[in-house]
Amino acid sequence: MQHTREEHGLPRFALAMAKQTLGALRDLAPIFAVVIFFQIVVLRQPFPDLANVIVGLVCVVLGLALFVQGLESGLFPLGEALAQGMARKGSAVALLALAFCLGFGATVAEPALIAVAAEGAEVASQAQFIGDSQDAQDRYALEVRLVVAAAVGIAIVLGVLRILKGWPIHRFIIGGYVLVMVMTLFAPEEIVGVAYDSGGVTTSTITVPLITALGVGLASTIRGRSPMLDGFGLIAFASLTPMIGVLGYGMVV
Amino acid sequence: MLDFLANVGETLLSTLRDVTPIVVILVVFQVAVLRQRLPNIRGIATGSVMVLLGLALFLIGLEQALFPVGETMAQQLTEKAGAGAGALADAVRWQDYWVVYLFAAAIGFATTVAEPALIAVALKAKEVSGGAVSAWGLRIAVAVGVAIGVSLGCFRIVTGTPLPWYIVAAYVIVIVQTYFSSRTIIPLAYDSGGVTTSTVTVPVVAALGLGLAANVPGRSPLIDGFGLIAFASVFPIISVLGYAIVADRVGRWRTRNERQEVEP
């Protein structure tokens, strides 16, 4: 079906985009509904700056449509091609090196993480946990970011190793949870909130599809691994180890 | 208009900056380690540009439309609830904040359904499972989890109870659920915790937490404002595992009934 239509590239693209735009509208409908409902029924106020809001909404819908359309022709094949190439090459060291670089590189510049680390530094300095000079705060925020990025790098390495060996995931995750619980008891109170939140903020919108495609691609290339059973789980590792890393950092500093 | 264009350029640039390290790593490994060309490089390149443009446009739109509205709403709602409770300044009654819990659940659900990273994982899960996992079903289950999580997180901020109690309790639930779940859903369920908190959800939810902590008497935004993201990352695991367990049990119960009907 797709091959017969190959020569009509542009109309096909337009059709696909129209479909994605409809999908995006459906995806965004709940947000519109919630905002309108609370603004009009609960707060009983008109929208501030309605023209801006409408321009913004059009951007959101088109952007989401483009993103999802590009996902299937760009990010997914890229991640899978890389995973299959690496698996065929058969060098575990190179694969694990890629895993670490990908985890570290994707996280260290993540805007959400930068924001959380900066807020965390402010908390720590108010609690007299570190000095209250700007210098001390900046250093603390940078160190938290590096710890989180290294933790995500290690997470992807562990996760890829798990796919290679076919280990069941729940032992790692439950073990990790128990470790987090125990460390919570001993870590300074000021860092617990930051540590817990740092688990959630590390996985960004570009990294998630790429890493998911990498895991699924690996699991479907290596014989004896099921993509469903072994391919998923990399993101889970990446949201668990930063908590352990930051809690550990809080205990050492 | 000029402002808008400047905003577009700036967002595009910052998206590009976020993506650059990843692209460099991928290219280095492809060229230096694999020493081969990517298959269908044109398709991948156009697709990647679309992802980049789409994400930038999406972020610009969010900043223009959703974030200001979401943030003012979070602030006004918490202020309103706070004013109603203001009569007794030091006794915070958690019941007075029911509008906030409702808003938290609604906005948690709605932002999660729109989260691009979750859309990506749901698509992949549908493809890999051969359609056994429905993309919409997964996204709704995750969104319900986030709704409950954020709502409970707001309750925690209002009451000022310690964060670890809730998170540890949630972990214990996840561990128990894991033993009752089918093996195939577990990795996906664990993953769904991490993917929910991204581009759309984090800014809105963080604004809600900070607004609430600033307006509830006796809470400090710096200490109590944290933690909502942690709630939003644990509860989807519980809801996805829960949904899978129930669906599994119902399926088994149905087949057993059908068999009993056939046998006699």
Short mmCIF file of C-alpha atoms in Angstrom, two decimals:
data_model
loop_
_atom_site.label_atom_id
_atom_site.label_comp_id
_atom_site.label_asym_id
_atom_site.label_seq_id
_atom_site.Cartn_x
_atom_site.Cartn_y
_atom_site.Cartn_z
CA MET A 1 0.00 0.00 0.00
CA GLN A 2 2.68 2.49 0.99
CA HIS A 3 4.91 1.55 -1.91
CA THR A 4 2.28 2.31 -4.52
CA ARG A 5 1.88 5.79 -3.15
CA GLU A 6 5.56 6.58 -2.89
CA GLU A 7 5.56 8.87 -5.93
CA HIS A 8 2.97 11.21 -4.41
CA GLY A 9 5.23 12.35 -1.59
CA LEU A 10 3.66 15.68 -0.83
CA PRO A 11 -0.03 14.76 -0.78
CA ARG A 12 0.80 11.77 1.37
CA PHE A 13 2.65 14.01 3.79
CA ALA A 14 -0.26 16.47 3.87
CA LEU A 15 -2.69 13.65 4.57
CA ALA A 16 -0.49 12.27 7.35
CA MET A 17 -0.15 15.74 8.89
CA ALA A 18 -3.90 16.29 8.77
CA LYS A 19 -4.39 13.00 10.58
CA GLN A 20 -1.76 13.89 13.17
CA THR A 21 -3.33 17.32 13.69
CA LEU A 22 -6.67 15.70 14.45
CA GLY A 23 -4.89 13.36 16.85
CA ALA A 24 -3.15 16.29 18.51
CA LEU A 25 -6.45 18.11 18.94
CA ARG A 26 -7.85 15.05 20.67
CA ASP A 27 -4.74 14.77 22.88
CA LEU A 28 -5.00 18.39 23.92
CA ALA A 29 -8.78 18.54 24.37
CA PRO A 30 -8.67 17.59 28.08
CA ILE A 31 -6.29 20.47 28.88
CA PHE A 32 -8.48 22.97 27.08
CA ALA A 33 -11.54 21.60 28.87
CA VAL A 34 -9.93 21.80 32.31
CA VAL A 35 -8.57 25.32 31.83
CA ILE A 36 -11.85 26.66 30.43
CA PHE A 37 -13.93 24.97 33.12
CA PHE A 38 -11.91 26.27 36.05
CA GLN A 39 -11.48 29.72 34.55
CA ILE A 40 -15.17 30.25 33.83
CA VAL A 41 -17.05 28.12 36.35
CA VAL A 42 -14.81 28.21 39.41
CA LEU A 43 -12.85 31.46 39.13
CA ARG A 44 -15.58 33.22 37.10
CA GLN A 45 -13.15 35.37 35.18
CA PRO A 46 -12.63 36.05 31.49
CA PHE A 47 -9.38 34.93 29.91
CA PRO A 48 -6.53 37.39 30.15
CA ASP A 49 -5.08 38.19 26.75
CA LEU A 50 -7.29 35.95 24.65
CA ALA A 51 -5.54 36.60 21.30
CA ASN A 52 -2.20 35.41 22.66
CA VAL A 53 -3.80 32.33 24.10
CA ILE A 54 -5.36 31.39 20.77
CA VAL A 55 -2.10 31.85 18.83
CA GLY A 56 -0.40 29.72 21.45
CA LEU A 57 -2.98 26.97 21.20
CA VAL A 58 -2.56 26.78 17.42
CA CYS A 59 1.21 26.44 17.93
CA VAL A 60 0.70 23.68 20.51
CA VAL A 61 -1.56 21.64 18.24
CA LEU A 62 0.67 21.98 15.15
CA GLY A 63 3.82 21.34 17.18
CA LEU A 64 2.48 18.15 18.70
CA ALA A 65 1.32 16.91 15.27
CA LEU A 66 4.77 17.55 13.76
CA PHE A 67 6.49 15.93 16.72
CA VAL A 68 4.48 12.71 16.57
CA GLN A 69 4.79 12.50 12.78
CA GLY A 70 8.57 12.99 13.01
CA LEU A 71 8.86 10.46 15.81
CA GLU A 72 7.92 7.56 13.57
CA SER A 73 10.08 8.55 10.63
CA GLY A 74 13.03 10.00 12.58
CA LEU A 75 13.68 9.16 16.22
CA PHE A 76 12.36 5.60 16.36
CA PRO A 77 14.26 4.35 13.27
CA LEU A 78 17.39 6.16 14.45
CA GLY A 79 17.34 4.50 17.87
CA GLU A 80 16.53 1.12 16.41
CA ALA A 81 19.15 1.28 13.65
CA LEU A 82 21.77 2.17 16.22
CA ALA A 83 20.70 -0.61 18.59
CA GLN A 84 20.71 -3.20 15.82
CA GLY A 85 24.09 -2.06 14.52
CA MET A 86 25.61 -2.21 17.98
CA ALA A 87 24.06 -5.61 18.71
CA ARG A 88 25.37 -7.05 15.45
CA LYS A 89 28.82 -5.66 16.07
CA GLY A 90 28.83 -7.72 19.24
CA SER A 91 31.10 -5.51 21.33
CA ALA A 92 29.58 -5.25 24.77
CA VAL A 93 32.10 -2.61 25.84
CA ALA A 94 31.19 -0.29 22.97
CA LEU A 95 27.49 -0.80 23.66
CA LEU A 96 27.85 0.00 27.35
CA ALA A 97 29.99 3.04 26.53
CA LEU A 98 27.24 4.28 24.22
CA ALA A 99 24.68 3.65 26.96
CA PHE A 100 26.62 5.72 29.48
CA CYS A 101 27.29 8.60 27.09
CA LEU A 102 23.66 8.73 26.03
CA GLY A 103 22.39 8.81 29.61
CA PHE A 104 24.93 11.35 30.81
CA GLY A 105 24.77 13.58 27.72
CA ALA A 106 21.00 13.71 27.62
CA THR A 107 20.67 14.60 31.28
CA VAL A 108 23.40 17.07 32.08
CA ALA A 109 21.84 19.88 29.99
CA GLU A 110 18.21 19.06 30.78
CA PRO A 111 16.40 22.35 31.59
CA ALA A 112 14.01 20.79 34.12
CA LEU A 113 16.97 19.38 36.03
CA ILE A 114 18.78 22.73 36.01
CA ALA A 115 15.69 24.34 37.52
CA VAL A 116 15.24 21.72 40.24
CA ALA A 117 18.95 21.77 41.14
CA ALA A 118 18.92 25.57 41.49
CA GLU A 119 15.85 25.46 43.75
CA GLY A 120 17.43 22.67 45.74
CA ALA A 121 20.54 24.77 46.29
CA GLU A 122 18.37 27.59 47.64
CA VAL A 123 16.70 25.23 50.12
CA ALA A 124 20.02 23.85 51.23
CA SER A 125 21.45 27.29 51.81
CA GLN A 126 18.40 28.50 53.76
CA ALA A 127 18.72 25.48 55.99
CA GLN A 128 22.37 26.41 56.67
CA PHE A 129 23.29 23.15 55.03
CA ILE A 130 25.76 24.92 52.77
CA GLY A 131 27.12 28.48 52.92
CA ASP A 132 24.70 31.17 51.73
CA SER A 133 27.02 32.81 49.21
CA GLN A 134 25.99 32.62 45.56
CA ASP A 135 29.22 30.77 44.87
CA ALA A 136 28.42 27.95 47.28
CA GLN A 137 24.91 27.64 45.85
CA ASP A 138 26.15 27.48 42.26
CA ARG A 139 28.70 24.85 43.11
CA TYR A 140 26.12 22.78 44.95
CA ALA A 141 23.65 23.01 42.05
CA LEU A 142 26.33 22.01 39.56
CA GLU A 143 27.38 19.07 41.70
CA VAL A 144 23.80 17.87 42.03
CA ARG A 145 23.44 18.05 38.25
CA LEU A 146 26.64 16.07 37.67
CA VAL A 147 25.59 13.46 40.23
CA VAL A 148 22.20 13.08 38.55
CA ALA A 149 23.71 12.88 35.06
CA ALA A 150 26.23 10.26 36.15
CA ALA A 151 23.42 8.35 37.87
CA VAL A 152 21.38 8.31 34.65
CA GLY A 153 24.46 7.17 32.70
CA ILE A 154 24.92 4.29 35.15
CA ALA A 155 21.19 3.55 34.93
CA ILE A 156 21.27 3.09 31.17
CA VAL A 157 24.40 0.94 31.46
CA LEU A 158 22.69 -1.27 34.06
CA GLY A 159 19.53 -1.40 31.99
CA VAL A 160 21.37 -2.41 28.82
CA LEU A 161 23.32 -5.02 30.77
CA ARG A 162 19.99 -6.36 32.01
CA ILE A 163 18.72 -6.64 28.43
CA LEU A 164 21.90 -8.46 27.38
CA LYS A 165 21.66 -10.93 30.25
CA GLY A 166 17.88 -11.22 30.36
CA TRP A 167 17.70 -10.56 34.11
CA PRO A 168 14.19 -9.90 35.45
CA ILE A 169 13.65 -6.20 36.06
CA HIS A 170 11.68 -6.31 39.28
CA ARG A 171 14.64 -7.42 41.38
CA PHE A 172 16.56 -4.28 40.40
CA ILE A 173 13.67 -1.92 40.88
CA ILE A 174 12.56 -3.39 44.20
CA GLY A 175 16.16 -3.51 45.38
CA GLY A 176 16.48 0.13 44.36
CA TYR A 177 13.32 1.09 46.23
CA VAL A 178 14.54 -0.61 49.38
CA LEU A 179 17.85 1.23 49.04
CA VAL A 180 16.01 4.56 48.63
CA MET A 181 13.91 3.85 51.73
CA VAL A 182 16.95 3.00 53.84
CA MET A 183 18.91 5.99 52.58
CA THR A 184 15.97 8.31 53.32
CA LEU A 185 16.38 7.43 56.99
CA PHE A 186 20.00 8.57 57.04
CA ALA A 187 20.06 11.42 54.52
CA PRO A 188 19.71 15.04 55.71
CA GLU A 189 16.08 16.14 55.60
CA GLU A 190 16.72 19.12 53.30
CA ILE A 191 17.82 16.97 50.41
CA VAL A 192 15.05 14.35 50.46
CA GLY A 193 12.54 16.44 48.47
CA VAL A 194 15.08 17.40 45.83
CA ALA A 195 16.29 13.81 45.59
CA TYR A 196 12.80 12.41 45.08
CA ASP A 197 11.95 15.01 42.46
CA SER A 198 15.23 14.54 40.59
CA GLY A 199 14.10 11.06 39.64
CA GLY A 200 11.18 12.43 37.70
CA VAL A 201 12.72 15.35 35.88
CA THR A 202 15.59 13.61 34.15
CA THR A 203 13.76 12.01 31.29
CA SER A 204 13.01 14.55 28.59
CA THR A 205 10.75 14.47 25.58
CA ILE A 206 13.53 13.72 23.09
CA THR A 207 15.41 11.22 25.25
CA VAL A 208 12.44 9.04 26.14
CA PRO A 209 11.56 7.98 22.56
CA LEU A 210 15.20 7.51 21.68
CA ILE A 211 16.03 5.39 24.73
CA THR A 212 12.82 3.37 24.39
CA ALA A 213 13.65 2.65 20.73
CA LEU A 214 17.18 1.67 21.77
CA GLY A 215 15.93 -0.82 24.36
CA VAL A 216 13.25 -2.31 22.15
CA GLY A 217 15.69 -2.47 19.20
CA LEU A 218 18.28 -4.29 21.31
CA ALA A 219 15.79 -6.74 22.75
CA SER A 220 14.37 -7.60 19.34
CA THR A 221 17.82 -8.09 17.77
CA ILE A 222 19.37 -10.28 20.45
CA ARG A 223 18.19 -13.86 20.20
CA GLY A 224 16.14 -15.13 23.12
CA ARG A 225 15.02 -11.69 24.30
CA SER A 226 11.44 -10.52 24.01
CA PRO A 227 10.98 -6.82 23.24
CA MET A 228 7.99 -6.61 25.57
CA LEU A 229 9.68 -8.37 28.48
CA ASP A 230 13.21 -7.04 28.05
CA GLY A 231 12.93 -4.00 25.79
CA PHE A 232 11.14 -1.70 28.22
CA GLY A 233 12.58 -0.71 31.56
CA LEU A 234 15.44 1.63 30.66
CA ILE A 235 13.39 4.68 31.66
CA ALA A 236 12.54 3.02 34.96
CA PHE A 237 16.23 2.66 35.76
CA ALA A 238 16.85 6.25 34.73
CA SER A 239 14.25 7.56 37.15
CA LEU A 240 15.44 5.44 40.09
CA THR A 241 19.22 5.89 40.20
CA PRO A 242 19.18 9.72 40.40
CA MET A 243 17.33 9.44 43.72
CA ILE A 244 19.99 7.08 45.05
CA GLY A 245 22.74 9.33 43.69
CA VAL A 246 21.38 12.54 45.19
CA LEU A 247 20.56 10.93 48.56
CA GLY A 248 24.10 9.54 48.62
CA TYR A 249 25.51 12.94 47.71
CA GLY A 250 23.56 14.48 50.58
CA MET A 251 25.02 11.98 53.02
CA VAL A 252 28.60 12.53 51.85
CA VAL A 253 28.62 16.33 51.71
CA MET B 1 4.65 40.11 16.30
CA LEU B 2 8.36 40.89 16.53
CA ASP B 3 8.32 39.62 20.09
CA PHE B 4 6.70 36.45 18.94
CA LEU B 5 9.32 35.85 16.23
CA ALA B 6 12.13 36.50 18.69
CA ASN B 7 10.50 34.01 21.02
CA VAL B 8 10.33 31.42 18.23
CA GLY B 9 14.02 31.88 17.43
CA GLU B 10 15.02 31.66 21.07
CA THR B 11 13.04 28.50 21.75
CA LEU B 12 14.33 26.86 18.60
CA LEU B 13 17.86 27.67 19.65
CA SER B 14 17.45 26.30 23.15
CA THR B 15 15.79 23.11 21.85
CA LEU B 16 18.70 22.74 19.46
CA ARG B 17 21.12 23.18 22.33
CA ASP B 18 19.39 20.44 24.34
CA VAL B 19 19.53 18.04 21.46
CA THR B 20 23.08 18.74 20.30
CA PRO B 21 24.89 16.54 22.87
CA ILE B 22 22.66 13.58 21.99
CA VAL B 23 23.16 14.07 18.25
CA VAL B 24 26.93 14.34 18.69
CA ILE B 25 27.02 11.10 20.69
CA LEU B 26 24.88 9.27 18.12
CA VAL B 27 26.95 10.48 15.18
CA VAL B 28 30.25 9.66 16.88
CA PHE B 29 29.14 6.10 17.61
CA GLN B 30 27.64 5.63 14.18
CA VAL B 31 30.73 6.88 12.38
CA ALA B 32 33.57 5.84 14.65
CA VAL B 33 32.31 2.58 16.15
CA LEU B 34 29.87 1.14 13.62
CA ARG B 35 31.64 2.65 10.58
CA GLN B 36 28.55 2.43 8.42
CA ARG B 37 25.92 4.71 6.99
CA LEU B 38 22.46 4.82 8.46
CA PRO B 39 19.79 3.10 6.40
CA ASN B 40 17.27 5.55 4.92
CA ILE B 41 19.24 8.54 6.10
CA ARG B 42 16.96 11.03 4.34
CA GLY B 43 13.87 9.80 6.12
CA ILE B 44 15.63 9.88 9.48
CA ALA B 45 17.00 13.37 8.87
CA THR B 46 13.64 14.88 7.85
CA GLY B 47 11.94 13.07 10.70
CA SER B 48 14.45 14.45 13.20
CA VAL B 49 14.02 17.99 11.88
CA MET B 50 10.26 17.56 12.24
CA VAL B 51 10.66 16.39 15.83
CA LEU B 52 12.83 19.39 16.58
CA LEU B 53 10.53 21.92 14.91
CA GLY B 54 7.47 20.29 16.40
CA LEU B 55 8.87 20.34 19.92
CA ALA B 56 9.96 23.97 19.60
CA LEU B 57 6.53 25.02 18.29
CA PHE B 58 4.86 23.01 21.05
CA LEU B 59 6.96 24.70 23.73
CA ILE B 60 6.34 28.17 22.30
CA GLY B 61 2.62 27.49 22.29
CA LEU B 62 2.70 26.19 25.86
CA GLU B 63 4.56 29.27 27.02
CA GLN B 64 2.20 31.55 25.15
CA ALA B 65 -1.08 29.93 26.11
CA LEU B 66 -1.00 27.27 28.74
CA PHE B 67 1.68 28.09 31.29
CA PRO B 68 0.52 31.65 32.09
CA VAL B 69 -3.07 30.50 32.40
CA GLY B 70 -2.09 27.42 34.41
CA GLU B 71 0.13 29.40 36.73
CA THR B 72 -2.34 32.22 37.40
CA MET B 73 -5.04 29.65 37.95
CA ALA B 74 -2.93 27.66 40.39
CA GLN B 75 -2.20 30.87 42.25
CA GLN B 76 -5.76 32.20 42.27
CA LEU B 77 -7.24 28.89 43.29
CA THR B 78 -4.85 28.41 46.18
CA GLU B 79 -5.39 32.01 47.28
CA LYS B 80 -9.14 31.62 47.11
CA ALA B 81 -9.08 28.41 49.11
CA GLY B 82 -6.64 30.02 51.52
CA ALA B 83 -8.87 33.07 52.01
CA GLY B 84 -11.82 30.86 52.91
CA ALA B 85 -9.67 29.15 55.48
CA GLY B 86 -8.14 32.41 56.68
CA ALA B 87 -10.56 32.91 59.58
CA LEU B 88 -8.55 30.62 61.80
CA ALA B 89 -5.06 31.62 60.82
CA ASP B 90 -3.06 28.84 62.41
CA ALA B 91 -5.49 25.95 62.17
CA VAL B 92 -5.33 24.70 58.60
CA ARG B 93 -8.34 22.59 57.73
CA TRP B 94 -7.53 20.36 54.83
CA GLN B 95 -11.19 20.18 53.78
CA ASP B 96 -11.14 23.86 52.80
CA TYR B 97 -8.87 23.11 49.90
CA TRP B 98 -11.09 20.67 48.03
CA VAL B 99 -11.14 22.91 44.92
CA VAL B 100 -7.36 22.65 44.82
CA TYR B 101 -7.43 18.84 45.00
CA LEU B 102 -10.01 18.78 42.22
CA PHE B 103 -7.97 21.14 40.07
CA ALA B 104 -4.80 19.13 40.77
CA ALA B 105 -6.43 15.90 39.66
CA ALA B 106 -7.96 17.47 36.55
CA ILE B 107 -4.81 19.25 35.42
CA GLY B 108 -2.63 16.22 36.26
CA PHE B 109 -4.84 14.03 34.10
CA ALA B 110 -5.09 16.52 31.23
CA THR B 111 -1.38 17.38 31.01
CA THR B 112 -0.42 13.70 31.11
CA VAL B 113 -2.70 12.82 28.20
CA ALA B 114 -0.95 15.54 26.17
CA GLU B 115 2.59 14.53 27.20
CA PRO B 116 4.57 13.81 23.99
CA ALA B 117 6.99 11.40 25.70
CA LEU B 118 4.10 9.27 26.92
CA ILE B 119 2.55 9.28 23.44
CA ALA B 120 5.87 7.93 22.13
CA VAL B 121 6.08 5.12 24.68
CA ALA B 122 2.43 4.19 24.20
CA LEU B 123 2.93 3.94 20.43
CA LYS B 124 5.95 1.72 20.95
CA ALA B 125 4.12 -0.47 23.47
CA LYS B 126 1.22 -0.96 21.06
CA GLU B 127 3.60 -1.88 18.24
CA VAL B 128 5.69 -4.27 20.34
CA SER B 129 2.76 -6.03 21.98
CA GLY B 130 1.07 -6.50 18.61
CA GLY B 131 -1.89 -4.44 19.77
CA ALA B 132 -2.47 -6.32 23.04
CA VAL B 133 -1.60 -3.13 24.94
CA SER B 134 -3.79 -0.35 23.61
CA ALA B 135 -2.08 3.02 23.33
CA TRP B 136 -5.11 4.88 24.68
CA GLY B 137 -5.67 2.42 27.50
CA LEU B 138 -2.09 2.84 28.69
CA ARG B 139 -2.24 6.62 28.48
CA ILE B 140 -5.53 6.81 30.38
CA ALA B 141 -4.22 4.46 33.08
CA VAL B 142 -1.08 6.58 33.48
CA ALA B 143 -3.08 9.81 33.51
CA VAL B 144 -5.38 8.49 36.24
CA GLY B 145 -2.27 7.63 38.27
CA VAL B 146 -0.86 11.13 37.85
CA ALA B 147 -4.24 12.65 38.77
CA ILE B 148 -4.38 10.69 42.03
CA GLY B 149 -0.71 11.35 42.73
CA VAL B 150 -0.80 15.12 42.24
CA SER B 151 -4.03 15.42 44.18
CA LEU B 152 -2.59 13.45 47.10
CA GLY B 153 0.59 15.51 46.85
CA CYS B 154 -1.46 18.69 47.31
CA PHE B 155 -3.16 17.14 50.32
CA ARG B 156 0.31 16.47 51.74
CA ILE B 157 1.36 20.08 51.23
CA VAL B 158 -1.80 21.36 52.94
CA THR B 159 -1.44 19.03 55.91
CA GLY B 160 2.34 19.38 56.06
CA THR B 161 2.91 15.65 56.64
CA PRO B 162 6.38 14.30 55.78
CA LEU B 163 6.98 13.37 52.14
CA PRO B 164 8.85 10.07 52.81
CA TRP B 165 5.78 8.48 54.48
CA TYR B 166 3.77 8.74 51.28
CA ILE B 167 6.55 7.74 48.91
CA VAL B 168 7.61 4.76 51.02
CA ALA B 169 3.98 3.61 51.30
CA ALA B 170 3.61 3.92 47.53
CA TYR B 171 6.77 1.85 47.03
CA VAL B 172 5.40 -0.87 49.29
CA ILE B 173 2.21 -0.96 47.20
CA VAL B 174 4.26 -1.23 44.00
CA ILE B 175 6.31 -4.11 45.44
CA VAL B 176 3.19 -6.01 46.50
CA GLN B 177 1.52 -5.40 43.13
CA THR B 178 4.60 -6.61 41.30
CA TYR B 179 4.15 -10.08 42.78
CA PHE B 180 0.58 -10.29 41.52
CA SER B 181 1.22 -8.93 38.02
CA SER B 182 1.95 -10.77 34.83
CA ARG B 183 5.62 -10.54 33.89
CA THR B 184 5.00 -8.91 30.53
CA ILE B 185 3.47 -5.72 31.87
CA ILE B 186 5.99 -5.05 34.66
CA PRO B 187 8.78 -3.33 32.64
CA LEU B 188 6.27 -1.13 30.83
CA ALA B 189 4.54 -0.19 34.07
CA TYR B 190 7.84 0.77 35.71
CA ASP B 191 8.73 2.87 32.66
CA SER B 192 5.44 4.72 32.74
CA GLY B 193 6.46 6.31 36.03
CA GLY B 194 9.39 8.10 34.45
CA VAL B 195 7.82 9.27 31.22
CA THR B 196 4.88 11.13 32.69
CA THR B 197 6.82 13.99 34.13
CA SER B 198 8.10 15.93 31.16
CA THR B 199 7.52 19.02 29.10
CA VAL B 200 3.86 19.69 29.87
CA THR B 201 3.32 18.29 33.32
CA VAL B 202 6.37 19.50 35.24
CA PRO B 203 5.95 23.29 34.83
CA VAL B 204 2.22 23.28 35.59
CA VAL B 205 2.50 20.90 38.52
CA ALA B 206 5.53 22.70 39.95
CA ALA B 207 3.64 26.02 39.78
CA LEU B 208 0.74 24.41 41.61
CA GLY B 209 3.02 23.09 44.35
CA LEU B 210 4.82 26.39 44.84
CA GLY B 211 1.58 28.40 44.78
CA LEU B 212 -0.01 26.10 47.31
CA ALA B 213 2.97 26.07 49.65
CA ALA B 214 3.15 29.87 49.49
CA ASN B 215 -0.54 30.35 50.34
CA VAL B 216 -1.19 27.76 53.01
CA PRO B 217 -0.27 29.31 56.36
CA GLY B 218 2.70 27.63 57.99
CA ARG B 219 4.10 26.10 54.80
CA SER B 220 7.27 27.29 53.12
CA PRO B 221 7.48 27.08 49.33
CA LEU B 222 11.12 26.12 49.59
CA ILE B 223 10.62 23.13 51.86
CA ASP B 224 7.08 21.99 51.09
CA GLY B 225 6.92 22.97 47.42
CA PHE B 226 8.97 19.95 46.44
CA GLY B 227 7.63 16.46 46.06
CA LEU B 228 4.71 16.78 43.65
CA ILE B 229 6.85 15.45 40.81
CA ALA B 230 7.80 12.47 42.96
CA PHE B 231 4.10 11.75 43.54
CA ALA B 232 3.43 12.06 39.81
CA SER B 233 6.17 9.52 39.06
CA VAL B 234 5.16 6.79 41.51
CA PHE B 235 1.39 6.69 41.22
CA PRO B 236 1.24 5.87 37.49
CA ILE B 237 3.17 2.66 38.25
CA ILE B 238 0.47 1.73 40.76
CA SER B 239 -2.38 2.56 38.39
CA VAL B 240 -0.89 0.73 35.39
CA LEU B 241 -0.09 -2.38 37.47
CA GLY B 242 -3.53 -2.17 39.08
CA TYR B 243 -5.25 -1.87 35.73
CA ALA B 244 -3.28 -4.85 34.39
CA ILE B 245 -4.07 -7.00 37.44
CA VAL B 246 -7.79 -6.24 37.24
CA ALA B 247 -7.92 -6.80 33.47
CA ASP B 248 -6.07 -10.08 33.93
CA ARG B 249 -8.40 -11.30 36.70
CA VAL B 250 -11.52 -10.32 34.79
CA GLY B 251 -10.20 -12.11 31.69
CA ARG B 252 -9.51 -15.29 33.65
CA TRP B 253 -12.85 -15.15 35.43
CA ARG B 254 -14.64 -14.79 32.10
CA THR B 255 -12.88 -17.73 30.45
CA ARG B 256 -13.58 -19.89 33.52
CA ASN B 257 -17.27 -18.99 33.41
CA GLU B 258 -17.45 -19.72 29.72
CA ARG B 259 -15.83 -23.09 30.24
CA GLN B 260 -18.28 -23.97 33.02
CA GLU B 261 -21.14 -23.06 30.77
CA VAL B 262 -19.86 -25.28 28.03
CA GLU B 263 -18.92 -28.32 30.16
CA PRO B 264 -22.22 -29.47 31.65
#
